[in-house]
Amino acid sequence: MFLDEDKIKDILLSESYITKLDLQKAEKFLNGAGSVIDYFLDHGVLTKKLLGQAIAEFDGVSYFDLRNNLPSYEQILKFPEEVAREYRLVFTREDGEKMFFTSDDPKNSKNIFLSMGELFPVENVSISYSLPEDIDFALDYFYKKPLKTRFSDIIKGGKKVAQEITTEIFKDALAYNSSDIHFEPQGNETVIRFRVDGVLQEAGRISNEYYSNILNFVKVQSGLRIDEHYSAQDGSMSYKIGKQEVDMRISILPVVSGEKIVIRLLAKYIKGFGLHEIGLEKKDRDLMRREIQRPFGMILTTGPTGSGKTTTLYALIKLLNNPRVNITTLEDPIEYRIKNINQIQVNVATNLTFLKGLRTIVRQDPDVIMVGEIRDEETAEMAVNASLTGHLLLSTFHANDSATTIARLLDMGVEPFLLASTLRVVVAQRLVRRLCEKCRYSVTISKEDLKKEHPEIAKYLKREDNVFYQSHGCESCGYTGYTGRNAIFEIILNTPEMQDLILSRPSAKQIWELAQKQGSGSLFADGMQKVKAGITSIEDLLRVALP
């Protein structure tokens, strides 16, 4: 069912998913700029599942969480593709003579069965409701031909081969929520790989005679030189795929067999991400919401490249985003575009660096400043001074953990009394893969057995027999056992006691000892909570964090 926002608000109120006070608070915060539904998702008032349930209840049907309960290929393909796409119907299961479908417009979809006679008698059909984005995902996921087959069809057509093949690759990458696409020349063919949930997997192969045209197409679209083959080139492009416009960061590097392309997809994955969705526990969500409401100070996220630091900052920015606040960001690159925010792209060619940009931003009357990364001593010093003079500053920093962040800032020359008075929170994080809910199963492991394989984990267990989760892989997760990722966190709050300690130029060890006494948990401890909850596996936790 395609509904406008006003209708959805009425449904949420009538079905008691929100209160009038919730609505008034959201409308006052947004002041006419932005989506109320996005506000509810960002602030944890609603989840997408609750939103789907509310619309389904209003329409008098059941809700089906299609994204987390994908049916099998065999089941889906029993229903004709052209009918499924036209009426936005997904065949989910059958029980005897009863057939179950889901749609984002269940009332209208039921009309199709009146014309299908004995094949699908209408009295034997049950149609539930699923969110439109989940219907889109399922239709593309199940009815799409393999890349190799599509490549062959495009080549036979012989029109805009490079453009059409590239578009198909981009469509697949988006369908699987890939963060990067790799084009790797190897001998007579080029291997195409997608990075999904942090892990590379092969998507297809193409002959080098067609890859050379794809390479030139990407270079032209991203403003790079097509006659340069022996030096690295970096660029960016914006590409429209259907109704979606996707920003991409391009890196081209000469290798032995030719030129390798890596494309970072900067799609709008941040949309709908609240603090709950990225993995923060309730006490940590409450802490972060409290700290970002302070009028000045510095909040840092830290971790290696690809650990979700920028996503966390954007989740915080979205909570702060309203017409009464001037938010300015300085980024390299701008990964997600958000309305009503002044976003600045670092450009070394024009001497717009993090340092020079930050100096200018503080003269632009900002309330909140986000700096993409603190890379050097001068930027660190400028960031501290900006947060000291009445601005809330958010940034990322490269360090292994939260305690090391404070110690490194002191080593970089930041004065202890300045850091002690401006720092609010340091958040260290990593990304773990989420177990596929469709093929996840529980196993009971004794503490003694676990000690033999992972002795370092035993101290995190209180019971002798513990329930953990694993997955064997299925069609829904591409037989990887995982779908999506979740962050694990380690948070240090700059309390008065911590401020006193910072004045003495402590080591990372001393900082962490005090933080633990004040209730901070390690990355691994937070990860173990997610292991026990069945969100991830012990093996994947150990891949990114150690006790």
mmCIF file of C-alpha atoms in Angstrom, residues 359-534:
data_model
loop_
_atom_site.group_PDB
_atom_site.id
_atom_site.type_symbol
_atom_site.label_atom_id
_atom_site.label_comp_id
_atom_site.label_asym_id
_atom_site.label_seq_id
_atom_site.Cartn_x
_atom_site.Cartn_y
_atom_site.Cartn_z
ATOM 1 C CA ARG A 359 39.627 27.551 10.711
ATOM 2 C CA THR A 360 37.073 28.958 8.291
ATOM 3 C CA ILE A 361 34.112 27.008 9.658
ATOM 4 C CA VAL A 362 34.475 28.507 13.154
ATOM 5 C CA ARG A 363 33.874 31.943 11.565
ATOM 6 C CA GLN A 364 30.608 30.684 9.998
ATOM 7 C CA ASP A 365 28.641 30.775 13.266
ATOM 8 C CA PRO A 366 28.247 26.976 13.642
ATOM 9 C CA ASP A 367 26.562 25.224 16.552
ATOM 10 C CA VAL A 368 27.795 21.745 15.614
ATOM 11 C CA ILE A 369 30.934 20.891 13.624
ATOM 12 C CA MET A 370 31.799 17.479 12.240
ATOM 13 C CA VAL A 371 35.388 16.971 11.070
ATOM 14 C CA GLY A 372 35.834 13.806 9.018
ATOM 15 C CA GLU A 373 39.159 12.913 10.635
ATOM 16 C CA ILE A 374 41.766 14.364 12.997
ATOM 17 C CA ARG A 375 44.987 13.442 11.197
ATOM 18 C CA ASP A 376 47.713 15.670 12.615
ATOM 19 C CA GLU A 377 48.788 17.824 15.520
ATOM 20 C CA GLU A 378 47.546 21.109 14.038
ATOM 21 C CA THR A 379 44.058 19.749 13.284
ATOM 22 C CA ALA A 380 43.867 18.196 16.773
ATOM 23 C CA GLU A 381 44.797 21.508 18.385
ATOM 24 C CA MET A 382 42.306 23.427 16.232
ATOM 25 C CA ALA A 383 39.534 20.901 17.017
ATOM 26 C CA VAL A 384 40.156 21.262 20.758
ATOM 27 C CA ASN A 385 40.119 25.068 20.510
ATOM 28 C CA ALA A 386 36.895 24.995 18.466
ATOM 29 C CA SER A 387 35.167 22.834 21.076
ATOM 30 C CA LEU A 388 36.498 25.117 23.822
ATOM 31 C CA THR A 389 34.942 28.217 22.255
ATOM 32 C CA GLY A 390 31.325 27.109 22.390
ATOM 33 C CA HIS A 391 30.964 24.495 19.635
ATOM 34 C CA LEU A 392 30.025 20.833 19.776
ATOM 35 C CA LEU A 393 32.649 19.068 17.669
ATOM 36 C CA LEU A 394 32.397 15.506 16.374
ATOM 37 C CA SER A 395 35.251 13.727 14.650
ATOM 38 C CA THR A 396 36.965 10.394 13.969
ATOM 39 C CA PHE A 397 40.450 9.411 15.075
ATOM 40 C CA HIS A 398 42.635 6.429 14.231
ATOM 41 C CA ALA A 399 43.517 4.442 17.356
ATOM 42 C CA ASN A 400 43.097 0.849 18.494
ATOM 43 C CA ASP A 401 40.862 1.622 21.464
ATOM 44 C CA SER A 402 39.294 4.480 23.402
ATOM 45 C CA ALA A 403 42.012 4.753 26.083
ATOM 46 C CA THR A 404 44.764 4.936 23.459
ATOM 47 C CA THR A 405 42.893 7.811 21.782
ATOM 48 C CA ILE A 406 43.312 10.021 24.852
ATOM 49 C CA ALA A 407 46.965 9.024 25.283
ATOM 50 C CA ARG A 408 47.721 9.690 21.582
ATOM 51 C CA LEU A 409 46.104 13.133 21.646
ATOM 52 C CA LEU A 410 48.353 14.032 24.571
ATOM 53 C CA ASP A 411 51.383 12.671 22.678
ATOM 54 C CA MET A 412 50.407 14.805 19.667
ATOM 55 C CA GLY A 413 50.907 17.907 21.772
ATOM 56 C CA VAL A 414 47.373 18.747 22.915
ATOM 57 C CA GLU A 415 47.660 20.481 26.291
ATOM 58 C CA PRO A 416 46.301 18.258 29.101
ATOM 59 C CA PHE A 417 44.205 21.042 30.663
ATOM 60 C CA LEU A 418 42.573 21.785 27.268
ATOM 61 C CA LEU A 419 41.820 18.121 26.537
ATOM 62 C CA ALA A 420 40.471 17.541 30.058
ATOM 63 C CA SER A 421 38.052 20.461 29.782
ATOM 64 C CA THR A 422 36.789 19.822 26.216
ATOM 65 C CA LEU A 423 36.636 16.043 25.690
ATOM 66 C CA ARG A 424 33.191 14.554 26.375
ATOM 67 C CA VAL A 425 33.159 10.993 25.089
ATOM 68 C CA VAL A 426 35.469 8.628 23.209
ATOM 69 C CA VAL A 427 33.793 5.750 21.351
ATOM 70 C CA ALA A 428 35.906 2.889 19.996
ATOM 71 C CA GLN A 429 34.153 0.450 17.674
ATOM 72 C CA ARG A 430 34.435 -2.498 15.307
ATOM 73 C CA LEU A 431 31.961 -4.184 12.959
ATOM 74 C CA VAL A 432 30.876 -7.799 13.397
ATOM 75 C CA ARG A 433 28.725 -9.714 10.934
ATOM 76 C CA ARG A 434 25.136 -10.497 11.904
ATOM 77 C CA LEU A 435 24.108 -14.143 11.867
ATOM 78 C CA CYS A 436 21.460 -14.912 9.266
ATOM 79 C CA GLU A 437 18.178 -15.185 11.172
ATOM 80 C CA LYS A 438 16.769 -17.628 8.650
ATOM 81 C CA CYS A 439 19.429 -20.326 9.095
ATOM 82 C CA ARG A 440 20.645 -19.477 12.609
ATOM 83 C CA TYR A 441 20.450 -22.242 15.185
ATOM 84 C CA SER A 442 21.398 -22.558 18.836
ATOM 85 C CA VAL A 443 24.002 -24.875 20.352
ATOM 86 C CA THR A 444 24.745 -25.560 24.007
ATOM 87 C CA ILE A 445 28.427 -25.561 24.890
ATOM 88 C CA SER A 446 29.790 -26.315 28.347
ATOM 89 C CA LYS A 447 32.238 -23.916 29.939
ATOM 90 C CA GLU A 448 34.849 -26.693 30.082
ATOM 91 C CA ASP A 449 34.569 -27.470 26.372
ATOM 92 C CA LEU A 450 34.806 -23.796 25.509
ATOM 93 C CA LYS A 451 37.936 -23.438 27.642
ATOM 94 C CA LYS A 452 39.708 -26.029 25.469
ATOM 95 C CA GLU A 453 39.048 -24.136 22.235
ATOM 96 C CA HIS A 454 38.879 -20.536 23.476
ATOM 97 C CA PRO A 455 40.348 -20.359 27.007
ATOM 98 C CA GLU A 456 40.345 -16.552 26.939
ATOM 99 C CA ILE A 457 36.521 -16.473 26.705
ATOM 100 C CA ALA A 458 35.764 -18.542 29.805
ATOM 101 C CA LYS A 459 35.959 -15.590 32.209
ATOM 102 C CA TYR A 460 33.083 -13.901 30.382
ATOM 103 C CA LEU A 461 30.761 -16.822 31.173
ATOM 104 C CA LYS A 462 28.922 -17.241 34.468
ATOM 105 C CA ARG A 463 27.088 -20.507 33.751
ATOM 106 C CA GLU A 464 28.529 -23.961 33.242
ATOM 107 C CA ASP A 465 26.363 -24.600 30.153
ATOM 108 C CA ASN A 466 25.926 -21.736 27.706
ATOM 109 C CA VAL A 467 23.711 -21.280 24.649
ATOM 110 C CA PHE A 468 25.448 -19.844 21.587
ATOM 111 C CA TYR A 469 24.350 -19.422 17.996
ATOM 112 C CA GLN A 470 25.744 -20.532 14.667
ATOM 113 C CA SER A 471 24.414 -20.625 11.109
ATOM 114 C CA HIS A 472 24.865 -23.207 8.373
ATOM 115 C CA GLY A 473 24.185 -20.880 5.413
ATOM 116 C CA CYS A 474 21.141 -20.711 3.171
ATOM 117 C CA GLU A 475 19.794 -19.022 0.035
ATOM 118 C CA SER A 476 18.787 -15.908 1.993
ATOM 119 C CA CYS A 477 22.369 -15.179 3.077
ATOM 120 C CA GLY A 478 24.089 -16.485 -0.057
ATOM 121 C CA TYR A 479 25.321 -19.482 1.979
ATOM 122 C CA THR A 480 27.644 -17.248 4.025
ATOM 123 C CA GLY A 481 25.708 -17.621 7.288
ATOM 124 C CA TYR A 482 25.623 -13.827 7.753
ATOM 125 C CA THR A 483 23.450 -10.920 6.620
ATOM 126 C CA GLY A 484 24.421 -7.350 7.478
ATOM 127 C CA ARG A 485 26.691 -6.035 10.191
ATOM 128 C CA ASN A 486 26.417 -4.666 13.701
ATOM 129 C CA ALA A 487 28.874 -2.544 15.668
ATOM 130 C CA ILE A 488 30.450 -3.383 19.011
ATOM 131 C CA PHE A 489 31.470 -0.491 21.222
ATOM 132 C CA GLU A 490 33.842 0.602 23.975
ATOM 133 C CA ILE A 491 32.956 3.976 25.518
ATOM 134 C CA ILE A 492 34.929 6.206 27.889
ATOM 135 C CA LEU A 493 33.078 9.133 29.462
ATOM 136 C CA ASN A 494 35.236 12.040 30.587
ATOM 137 C CA THR A 495 34.136 12.227 34.224
ATOM 138 C CA PRO A 496 35.635 14.674 36.783
ATOM 139 C CA GLU A 497 37.919 11.848 37.969
ATOM 140 C CA MET A 498 39.046 11.220 34.384
ATOM 141 C CA GLN A 499 39.714 14.938 33.922
ATOM 142 C CA ASP A 500 42.010 14.920 36.951
ATOM 143 C CA LEU A 501 43.847 11.888 35.580
ATOM 144 C CA ILE A 502 44.316 13.492 32.126
ATOM 145 C CA LEU A 503 46.070 16.449 33.779
ATOM 146 C CA SER A 504 48.828 14.039 34.887
ATOM 147 C CA ARG A 505 49.529 12.828 31.294
ATOM 148 C CA PRO A 506 48.567 9.199 32.022
ATOM 149 C CA SER A 507 49.344 6.130 29.950
ATOM 150 C CA ALA A 508 46.599 4.292 28.025
ATOM 151 C CA LYS A 509 46.745 1.554 30.678
ATOM 152 C CA GLN A 510 46.056 4.016 33.520
ATOM 153 C CA ILE A 511 43.192 5.588 31.566
ATOM 154 C CA TRP A 512 41.582 2.208 30.900
ATOM 155 C CA GLU A 513 41.935 1.060 34.521
ATOM 156 C CA LEU A 514 39.999 4.125 35.711
ATOM 157 C CA ALA A 515 37.418 3.778 32.929
ATOM 158 C CA GLN A 516 36.749 0.158 33.937
ATOM 159 C CA LYS A 517 36.262 1.184 37.574
ATOM 160 C CA GLN A 518 33.682 3.705 36.362
ATOM 161 C CA GLY A 519 31.760 1.073 34.406
ATOM 162 C CA SER A 520 33.252 1.089 30.899
ATOM 163 C CA GLY A 521 33.190 -2.275 29.141
ATOM 164 C CA SER A 522 35.705 -3.412 26.539
ATOM 165 C CA LEU A 523 35.000 -4.026 22.862
ATOM 166 C CA PHE A 524 35.203 -7.748 23.496
ATOM 167 C CA ALA A 525 32.811 -7.581 26.465
ATOM 168 C CA ASP A 526 30.234 -5.749 24.352
ATOM 169 C CA GLY A 527 30.807 -8.299 21.604
ATOM 170 C CA MET A 528 30.181 -11.165 24.016
ATOM 171 C CA GLN A 529 26.808 -9.637 24.905
ATOM 172 C CA LYS A 530 25.927 -9.734 21.210
ATOM 173 C CA VAL A 531 27.216 -13.318 20.943
ATOM 174 C CA LYS A 532 24.957 -14.376 23.830
ATOM 175 C CA ALA A 533 22.018 -12.552 22.219
ATOM 176 C CA GLY A 534 22.518 -14.496 18.990
#
